Amino acid sequence: MHSLAERGVPLAERPKTNVSGLSDWDTARIFLEVVRSGSFRSAAERLSLSINAVRRRIDDFERQTGTTLFTRDVHGTHLTDEGALVVSAVERMEAATFDVLRASDSMANALSGEVRVAVTEGLGTFWLAPRLVEFQQAYPKILVDLHCAMRSADVSRHEADVAIHLSRPSALDIKLVRLGRMHLMFWASEKYIEKHGAPRSAAELIKHRLVLQFADQLAAKESFESFFPGVSERDLLVMKTNVSSANYWAVANGAGIGVFPSYAIALGGKLIPLEVELNRPLDIWLSYHPGSGRIPRVRHMIDWLIEAFNPARFPWFKEEFVHPHEFKHSYMGEPLTQLFGGFSTEEQR
């Protein structure tokens, strides 16, 4: 490939291309790989992306630069004159990026800095937050920014370094790890059961009042309609909320019957699992950007999170449903209330 100057094209006759606003290095890197590989397919294989993802990113890059960068035919991909101008600009970006990476190597290898972890509010509050002291003791110079929300974070847009989801993310340019499975079931407090009794079927549930969490990742409205077809929310719900903690403590204090993961027995609120047929599993996914996964502090967080959801250690995250009453036989670790940050009252009796 020869530059326009080498081909003797006068400066005034060279095509105009908007390279001053180039700022998306990730897409620019894909463009450069297509140039060096000679085809979309080869670039996709080298980048571990689908060929459609590469084509989509190049289309976006062409819109950003305001010009056509490649022509395509049966013989492959050919750089346009405008594309040749962009190559030199992107190569300068690449050189600058390498300088930044070299300058930051010493800081990254020191395992210091900040790691942003996005997680659903319930898992973040009741499972990860009480246990993050383990990670902090191992890596005291790493600051963990734990963002708990029911809206799924997009690591491909750098909304977080690592994210945990209750449904499989659809983004293509990310790494995914299936951590385990969460099993939902109906619960009520001792106080509620003493006053209203314990339902044993969906038909009996209709005679009671429910407290439910409605949030993006739970699809609670769809679940309610499938479990109670033809029943209005107003006929059953006494309270609904958007966060797990408010939902949990309302049910624990006798406001109504709620839906929680099987591990809710360990949260310290004297909840009793109801023998109502509901085995709604939710797969737990971890996502991260491939580039972030190469940063040592982020890699250590990823490894710690994978172990924190290890189904072999923690039966409530197993593929198959394990009843809460069986935990004491299948789990041999420290007391569950301590594991979840709950408050045991046994010592006070």
Short mmCIF file of N, CA and C in Angstrom, two decimals, residues 39-172:
data_model
loop_
_atom_site.label_atom_id
_atom_site.label_comp_id
_atom_site.label_asym_id
_atom_site.label_seq_id
_atom_site.Cartn_x
_atom_site.Cartn_y
_atom_site.Cartn_z
N SER A 39 -8.73 -8.52 5.40
CA SER A 39 -10.12 -8.93 5.24
C SER A 39 -10.85 -8.83 6.57
N PHE A 40 -12.16 -8.73 6.51
CA PHE A 40 -12.98 -8.68 7.72
C PHE A 40 -12.90 -10.01 8.47
N ARG A 41 -12.89 -11.10 7.73
CA ARG A 41 -12.88 -12.42 8.37
C ARG A 41 -11.60 -12.66 9.15
N SER A 42 -10.46 -12.33 8.54
CA SER A 42 -9.18 -12.52 9.24
C SER A 42 -9.09 -11.64 10.47
N ALA A 43 -9.56 -10.38 10.34
CA ALA A 43 -9.54 -9.48 11.49
C ALA A 43 -10.43 -10.00 12.60
N ALA A 44 -11.60 -10.53 12.24
CA ALA A 44 -12.52 -11.06 13.25
C ALA A 44 -11.89 -12.21 14.01
N GLU A 45 -11.19 -13.09 13.30
CA GLU A 45 -10.54 -14.22 13.96
C GLU A 45 -9.43 -13.76 14.90
N ARG A 46 -8.64 -12.77 14.47
CA ARG A 46 -7.54 -12.28 15.31
C ARG A 46 -8.05 -11.55 16.54
N LEU A 47 -9.22 -10.90 16.42
CA LEU A 47 -9.78 -10.12 17.52
C LEU A 47 -10.75 -10.92 18.37
N SER A 48 -11.03 -12.19 17.98
CA SER A 48 -12.01 -13.03 18.68
C SER A 48 -13.39 -12.39 18.70
N LEU A 49 -13.77 -11.81 17.56
CA LEU A 49 -15.09 -11.21 17.38
C LEU A 49 -15.79 -11.92 16.24
N SER A 50 -17.11 -11.74 16.15
CA SER A 50 -17.82 -12.26 15.00
C SER A 50 -17.57 -11.33 13.81
N ILE A 51 -17.68 -11.87 12.61
CA ILE A 51 -17.45 -11.04 11.43
C ILE A 51 -18.49 -9.94 11.32
N ASN A 52 -19.72 -10.23 11.76
CA ASN A 52 -20.77 -9.20 11.74
C ASN A 52 -20.45 -8.07 12.71
N ALA A 53 -19.86 -8.41 13.85
CA ALA A 53 -19.48 -7.37 14.81
C ALA A 53 -18.42 -6.47 14.22
N VAL A 54 -17.44 -7.05 13.51
CA VAL A 54 -16.39 -6.25 12.88
C VAL A 54 -17.00 -5.34 11.81
N ARG A 55 -17.87 -5.90 10.98
CA ARG A 55 -18.49 -5.07 9.93
C ARG A 55 -19.30 -3.92 10.54
N ARG A 56 -20.01 -4.21 11.63
CA ARG A 56 -20.81 -3.17 12.27
C ARG A 56 -19.93 -2.05 12.82
N ARG A 57 -18.80 -2.43 13.44
CA ARG A 57 -17.91 -1.42 13.99
C ARG A 57 -17.26 -0.58 12.88
N ILE A 58 -16.93 -1.20 11.76
CA ILE A 58 -16.36 -0.45 10.64
C ILE A 58 -17.40 0.50 10.04
N ASP A 59 -18.65 0.05 9.95
CA ASP A 59 -19.72 0.94 9.48
C ASP A 59 -19.84 2.15 10.39
N ASP A 60 -19.76 1.92 11.70
CA ASP A 60 -19.82 3.03 12.65
C ASP A 60 -18.63 3.96 12.46
N PHE A 61 -17.47 3.38 12.22
CA PHE A 61 -16.25 4.18 12.05
C PHE A 61 -16.34 5.02 10.78
N GLU A 62 -16.91 4.46 9.73
CA GLU A 62 -17.08 5.22 8.50
C GLU A 62 -18.04 6.39 8.71
N ARG A 63 -19.08 6.18 9.51
CA ARG A 63 -19.98 7.29 9.81
C ARG A 63 -19.27 8.36 10.63
N GLN A 64 -18.40 7.93 11.55
CA GLN A 64 -17.67 8.89 12.38
C GLN A 64 -16.72 9.73 11.53
N THR A 65 -16.01 9.09 10.60
CA THR A 65 -15.06 9.84 9.77
C THR A 65 -15.73 10.53 8.58
N GLY A 66 -16.98 10.14 8.30
CA GLY A 66 -17.71 10.80 7.22
C GLY A 66 -17.25 10.38 5.84
N THR A 67 -16.70 9.17 5.71
CA THR A 67 -16.20 8.75 4.41
C THR A 67 -16.19 7.24 4.30
N THR A 68 -16.04 6.74 3.07
CA THR A 68 -15.90 5.30 2.84
C THR A 68 -14.44 4.91 2.96
N LEU A 69 -14.16 3.98 3.85
CA LEU A 69 -12.77 3.59 4.12
C LEU A 69 -12.33 2.38 3.30
N PHE A 70 -13.28 1.49 2.95
CA PHE A 70 -12.94 0.28 2.21
C PHE A 70 -13.89 0.09 1.04
N THR A 71 -13.41 -0.54 0.00
CA THR A 71 -14.27 -1.11 -1.02
C THR A 71 -14.16 -2.63 -0.88
N ARG A 72 -15.25 -3.33 -1.15
CA ARG A 72 -15.26 -4.78 -1.00
C ARG A 72 -15.67 -5.43 -2.31
N ASP A 73 -14.97 -6.50 -2.66
CA ASP A 73 -15.37 -7.31 -3.81
C ASP A 73 -15.01 -8.76 -3.53
N VAL A 74 -15.15 -9.63 -4.53
CA VAL A 74 -14.93 -11.06 -4.32
C VAL A 74 -13.48 -11.36 -3.98
N HIS A 75 -12.58 -10.43 -4.29
CA HIS A 75 -11.15 -10.67 -4.03
C HIS A 75 -10.72 -10.18 -2.66
N GLY A 76 -11.61 -9.51 -1.93
CA GLY A 76 -11.25 -9.07 -0.60
C GLY A 76 -11.59 -7.62 -0.33
N THR A 77 -10.88 -7.05 0.63
CA THR A 77 -11.13 -5.68 1.09
C THR A 77 -10.00 -4.78 0.61
N HIS A 78 -10.36 -3.61 0.08
CA HIS A 78 -9.36 -2.69 -0.45
C HIS A 78 -9.53 -1.32 0.20
N LEU A 79 -8.42 -0.77 0.64
CA LEU A 79 -8.42 0.54 1.28
C LEU A 79 -8.63 1.63 0.25
N THR A 80 -9.53 2.57 0.52
CA THR A 80 -9.71 3.72 -0.36
C THR A 80 -8.64 4.77 -0.06
N ASP A 81 -8.54 5.80 -0.92
CA ASP A 81 -7.60 6.89 -0.65
C ASP A 81 -7.93 7.58 0.66
N GLU A 82 -9.24 7.74 0.90
CA GLU A 82 -9.64 8.35 2.17
C GLU A 82 -9.22 7.47 3.34
N GLY A 83 -9.36 6.16 3.15
CA GLY A 83 -8.97 5.23 4.20
C GLY A 83 -7.49 5.30 4.50
N ALA A 84 -6.66 5.54 3.45
CA ALA A 84 -5.22 5.64 3.66
C ALA A 84 -4.88 6.82 4.57
N LEU A 85 -5.63 7.90 4.45
CA LEU A 85 -5.41 9.05 5.34
C LEU A 85 -5.71 8.69 6.78
N VAL A 86 -6.80 7.93 6.96
CA VAL A 86 -7.20 7.56 8.32
C VAL A 86 -6.19 6.61 8.94
N VAL A 87 -5.57 5.74 8.13
CA VAL A 87 -4.59 4.80 8.67
C VAL A 87 -3.49 5.52 9.41
N SER A 88 -2.93 6.58 8.80
CA SER A 88 -1.82 7.29 9.45
C SER A 88 -2.27 7.93 10.76
N ALA A 89 -3.53 8.45 10.79
CA ALA A 89 -4.04 9.05 12.02
C ALA A 89 -4.23 7.98 13.10
N VAL A 90 -4.73 6.82 12.71
CA VAL A 90 -4.96 5.75 13.69
C VAL A 90 -3.64 5.18 14.19
N GLU A 91 -2.64 5.10 13.32
CA GLU A 91 -1.33 4.61 13.77
C GLU A 91 -0.71 5.55 14.80
N ARG A 92 -1.00 6.83 14.67
CA ARG A 92 -0.52 7.78 15.70
C ARG A 92 -1.27 7.53 17.01
N MET A 93 -2.58 7.24 16.93
CA MET A 93 -3.34 6.88 18.12
C MET A 93 -2.77 5.64 18.77
N GLU A 94 -2.40 4.65 17.94
CA GLU A 94 -1.86 3.40 18.44
C GLU A 94 -0.55 3.65 19.20
N ALA A 95 0.32 4.46 18.61
CA ALA A 95 1.60 4.75 19.26
C ALA A 95 1.39 5.44 20.60
N ALA A 96 0.42 6.38 20.63
CA ALA A 96 0.13 7.09 21.87
C ALA A 96 -0.44 6.15 22.92
N THR A 97 -1.28 5.20 22.47
CA THR A 97 -1.86 4.23 23.40
C THR A 97 -0.78 3.36 24.02
N PHE A 98 0.17 2.91 23.19
CA PHE A 98 1.27 2.10 23.72
C PHE A 98 2.09 2.87 24.75
N ASP A 99 2.28 4.17 24.51
CA ASP A 99 3.01 4.99 25.48
C ASP A 99 2.27 5.02 26.82
N VAL A 100 0.94 5.18 26.74
CA VAL A 100 0.13 5.23 27.97
C VAL A 100 0.21 3.89 28.70
N LEU A 101 0.10 2.78 27.94
CA LEU A 101 0.14 1.46 28.56
C LEU A 101 1.48 1.20 29.24
N ARG A 102 2.57 1.61 28.56
CA ARG A 102 3.88 1.41 29.17
C ARG A 102 4.03 2.22 30.44
N ALA A 103 3.47 3.45 30.41
CA ALA A 103 3.57 4.32 31.59
C ALA A 103 2.75 3.79 32.76
N SER A 104 1.66 3.08 32.44
CA SER A 104 0.76 2.61 33.51
C SER A 104 1.09 1.20 33.99
N ASP A 105 2.01 0.51 33.29
CA ASP A 105 2.34 -0.86 33.67
C ASP A 105 2.76 -0.99 35.12
N SER A 106 3.61 -0.09 35.55
CA SER A 106 4.12 -0.19 36.92
C SER A 106 2.99 0.00 37.93
N MET A 107 2.05 0.92 37.64
CA MET A 107 0.92 1.14 38.55
C MET A 107 -0.02 -0.07 38.56
N ALA A 108 -0.27 -0.62 37.37
CA ALA A 108 -1.19 -1.76 37.29
C ALA A 108 -0.61 -2.98 37.99
N ASN A 109 0.68 -3.21 37.80
CA ASN A 109 1.31 -4.37 38.41
C ASN A 109 1.41 -4.26 39.92
N ALA A 110 1.28 -3.02 40.43
CA ALA A 110 1.33 -2.82 41.87
C ALA A 110 0.01 -3.20 42.55
N LEU A 111 -0.99 -3.62 41.74
CA LEU A 111 -2.30 -4.00 42.26
C LEU A 111 -2.89 -2.90 43.13
N SER A 112 -2.93 -1.72 42.57
CA SER A 112 -3.55 -0.59 43.24
C SER A 112 -4.49 0.07 42.25
N GLY A 113 -5.30 0.98 42.75
CA GLY A 113 -6.25 1.67 41.89
C GLY A 113 -7.68 1.24 42.19
N GLU A 114 -8.58 1.57 41.29
CA GLU A 114 -10.02 1.36 41.51
C GLU A 114 -10.58 0.31 40.56
N VAL A 115 -11.48 -0.52 41.07
CA VAL A 115 -12.20 -1.49 40.26
C VAL A 115 -13.69 -1.24 40.45
N ARG A 116 -14.38 -1.02 39.33
CA ARG A 116 -15.82 -0.75 39.38
C ARG A 116 -16.59 -2.05 39.12
N VAL A 117 -17.39 -2.44 40.12
CA VAL A 117 -18.17 -3.68 40.04
C VAL A 117 -19.65 -3.32 40.08
N ALA A 118 -20.38 -3.67 39.04
CA ALA A 118 -21.83 -3.46 39.00
C ALA A 118 -22.54 -4.78 39.27
N VAL A 119 -23.53 -4.74 40.14
CA VAL A 119 -24.21 -5.98 40.54
C VAL A 119 -25.66 -5.65 40.87
N THR A 120 -26.52 -6.65 40.78
CA THR A 120 -27.91 -6.45 41.17
C THR A 120 -27.97 -6.08 42.66
N GLU A 121 -28.98 -5.33 43.02
CA GLU A 121 -29.02 -4.75 44.36
C GLU A 121 -29.07 -5.80 45.46
N GLY A 122 -29.82 -6.87 45.26
CA GLY A 122 -29.92 -7.90 46.29
C GLY A 122 -28.62 -8.64 46.49
N LEU A 123 -28.02 -9.12 45.39
CA LEU A 123 -26.75 -9.83 45.51
C LEU A 123 -25.64 -8.93 46.04
N GLY A 124 -25.67 -7.67 45.64
CA GLY A 124 -24.66 -6.74 46.13
C GLY A 124 -24.80 -6.47 47.62
N THR A 125 -26.04 -6.27 48.08
CA THR A 125 -26.29 -5.93 49.48
C THR A 125 -26.10 -7.12 50.41
N PHE A 126 -26.69 -8.25 50.04
CA PHE A 126 -26.74 -9.38 50.97
C PHE A 126 -25.61 -10.40 50.79
N TRP A 127 -25.01 -10.46 49.60
CA TRP A 127 -23.99 -11.48 49.36
C TRP A 127 -22.58 -10.90 49.22
N LEU A 128 -22.40 -9.95 48.30
CA LEU A 128 -21.04 -9.47 48.05
C LEU A 128 -20.53 -8.50 49.11
N ALA A 129 -21.33 -7.50 49.47
CA ALA A 129 -20.85 -6.48 50.41
C ALA A 129 -20.35 -7.08 51.73
N PRO A 130 -21.08 -8.03 52.35
CA PRO A 130 -20.57 -8.59 53.61
C PRO A 130 -19.27 -9.38 53.45
N ARG A 131 -18.98 -9.84 52.23
CA ARG A 131 -17.83 -10.71 52.03
C ARG A 131 -16.65 -10.02 51.37
N LEU A 132 -16.83 -8.78 50.91
CA LEU A 132 -15.74 -8.08 50.23
C LEU A 132 -14.55 -7.81 51.15
N VAL A 133 -14.76 -7.95 52.44
CA VAL A 133 -13.63 -7.79 53.37
C VAL A 133 -12.53 -8.80 53.05
N GLU A 134 -12.91 -9.98 52.54
CA GLU A 134 -11.92 -10.98 52.13
C GLU A 134 -11.02 -10.42 51.04
N PHE A 135 -11.63 -9.81 50.03
CA PHE A 135 -10.86 -9.24 48.92
C PHE A 135 -10.00 -8.08 49.41
N GLN A 136 -10.58 -7.24 50.28
CA GLN A 136 -9.85 -6.08 50.78
C GLN A 136 -8.63 -6.49 51.60
N GLN A 137 -8.76 -7.55 52.38
CA GLN A 137 -7.62 -8.02 53.17
C GLN A 137 -6.51 -8.55 52.28
N ALA A 138 -6.89 -9.17 51.15
CA ALA A 138 -5.88 -9.71 50.23
C ALA A 138 -5.24 -8.62 49.38
N TYR A 139 -6.01 -7.57 49.03
CA TYR A 139 -5.51 -6.50 48.15
C TYR A 139 -5.87 -5.14 48.75
N PRO A 140 -5.19 -4.74 49.80
CA PRO A 140 -5.57 -3.53 50.54
C PRO A 140 -5.43 -2.22 49.75
N LYS A 141 -4.68 -2.23 48.65
CA LYS A 141 -4.49 -0.99 47.89
C LYS A 141 -5.50 -0.83 46.76
N ILE A 142 -6.39 -1.79 46.60
CA ILE A 142 -7.41 -1.70 45.54
C ILE A 142 -8.69 -1.15 46.14
N LEU A 143 -9.19 -0.09 45.54
CA LEU A 143 -10.47 0.50 45.94
C LEU A 143 -11.59 -0.14 45.12
N VAL A 144 -12.57 -0.74 45.79
CA VAL A 144 -13.71 -1.37 45.11
C VAL A 144 -14.88 -0.41 45.10
N ASP A 145 -15.34 -0.06 43.91
CA ASP A 145 -16.54 0.76 43.73
C ASP A 145 -17.68 -0.19 43.41
N LEU A 146 -18.46 -0.54 44.44
CA LEU A 146 -19.56 -1.50 44.29
C LEU A 146 -20.84 -0.75 43.98
N HIS A 147 -21.31 -0.89 42.75
CA HIS A 147 -22.53 -0.18 42.32
C HIS A 147 -23.68 -1.17 42.27
N CYS A 148 -24.63 -1.03 43.19
CA CYS A 148 -25.76 -1.95 43.29
C CYS A 148 -27.00 -1.32 42.66
N ALA A 149 -27.50 -1.93 41.61
CA ALA A 149 -28.69 -1.42 40.92
C ALA A 149 -29.31 -2.55 40.12
N MET A 150 -30.61 -2.44 39.84
CA MET A 150 -31.29 -3.49 39.09
C MET A 150 -31.26 -3.24 37.59
N ARG A 151 -30.64 -2.13 37.15
CA ARG A 151 -30.42 -1.93 35.71
C ARG A 151 -29.09 -2.55 35.34
N SER A 152 -29.09 -3.37 34.30
CA SER A 152 -27.88 -4.07 33.90
C SER A 152 -26.84 -3.10 33.35
N ALA A 153 -25.60 -3.19 33.84
CA ALA A 153 -24.52 -2.32 33.38
C ALA A 153 -23.89 -2.91 32.12
N ASP A 154 -23.48 -2.04 31.21
CA ASP A 154 -22.88 -2.44 29.93
C ASP A 154 -21.37 -2.24 30.00
N VAL A 155 -20.62 -3.33 30.15
CA VAL A 155 -19.16 -3.20 30.25
C VAL A 155 -18.54 -2.83 28.91
N SER A 156 -19.23 -3.11 27.80
CA SER A 156 -18.68 -2.73 26.50
C SER A 156 -18.66 -1.21 26.32
N ARG A 157 -19.50 -0.52 27.09
CA ARG A 157 -19.51 0.96 27.08
C ARG A 157 -18.79 1.51 28.30
N HIS A 158 -18.07 0.64 28.99
CA HIS A 158 -17.24 1.01 30.15
C HIS A 158 -18.06 1.63 31.28
N GLU A 159 -19.32 1.15 31.43
CA GLU A 159 -20.11 1.58 32.59
C GLU A 159 -19.61 0.93 33.88
N ALA A 160 -18.86 -0.16 33.73
CA ALA A 160 -18.23 -0.84 34.87
C ALA A 160 -17.09 -1.67 34.33
N ASP A 161 -16.14 -2.03 35.22
CA ASP A 161 -15.07 -2.94 34.81
C ASP A 161 -15.58 -4.37 34.78
N VAL A 162 -16.42 -4.71 35.74
CA VAL A 162 -17.00 -6.05 35.85
C VAL A 162 -18.47 -5.88 36.21
N ALA A 163 -19.34 -6.69 35.63
CA ALA A 163 -20.77 -6.59 35.94
C ALA A 163 -21.35 -7.99 36.16
N ILE A 164 -22.32 -8.07 37.06
CA ILE A 164 -23.02 -9.31 37.35
C ILE A 164 -24.49 -9.11 36.99
N HIS A 165 -25.05 -10.06 36.24
CA HIS A 165 -26.40 -9.93 35.68
C HIS A 165 -27.23 -11.16 36.03
N LEU A 166 -28.56 -10.98 35.96
CA LEU A 166 -29.49 -12.10 36.16
C LEU A 166 -30.11 -12.55 34.84
N SER A 167 -29.60 -12.06 33.73
CA SER A 167 -29.94 -12.56 32.41
C SER A 167 -28.71 -12.37 31.53
N ARG A 168 -28.57 -13.21 30.54
CA ARG A 168 -27.36 -13.17 29.71
C ARG A 168 -27.29 -11.89 28.89
N PRO A 169 -26.21 -11.11 29.02
CA PRO A 169 -26.08 -9.87 28.24
C PRO A 169 -26.00 -10.19 26.75
N SER A 170 -26.51 -9.28 25.92
CA SER A 170 -26.56 -9.52 24.48
C SER A 170 -25.39 -8.89 23.73
N ALA A 171 -24.59 -8.05 24.39
CA ALA A 171 -23.46 -7.40 23.71
C ALA A 171 -22.49 -8.45 23.19
N LEU A 172 -21.91 -8.19 22.02
CA LEU A 172 -21.04 -9.17 21.37
C LEU A 172 -19.59 -9.05 21.80
#
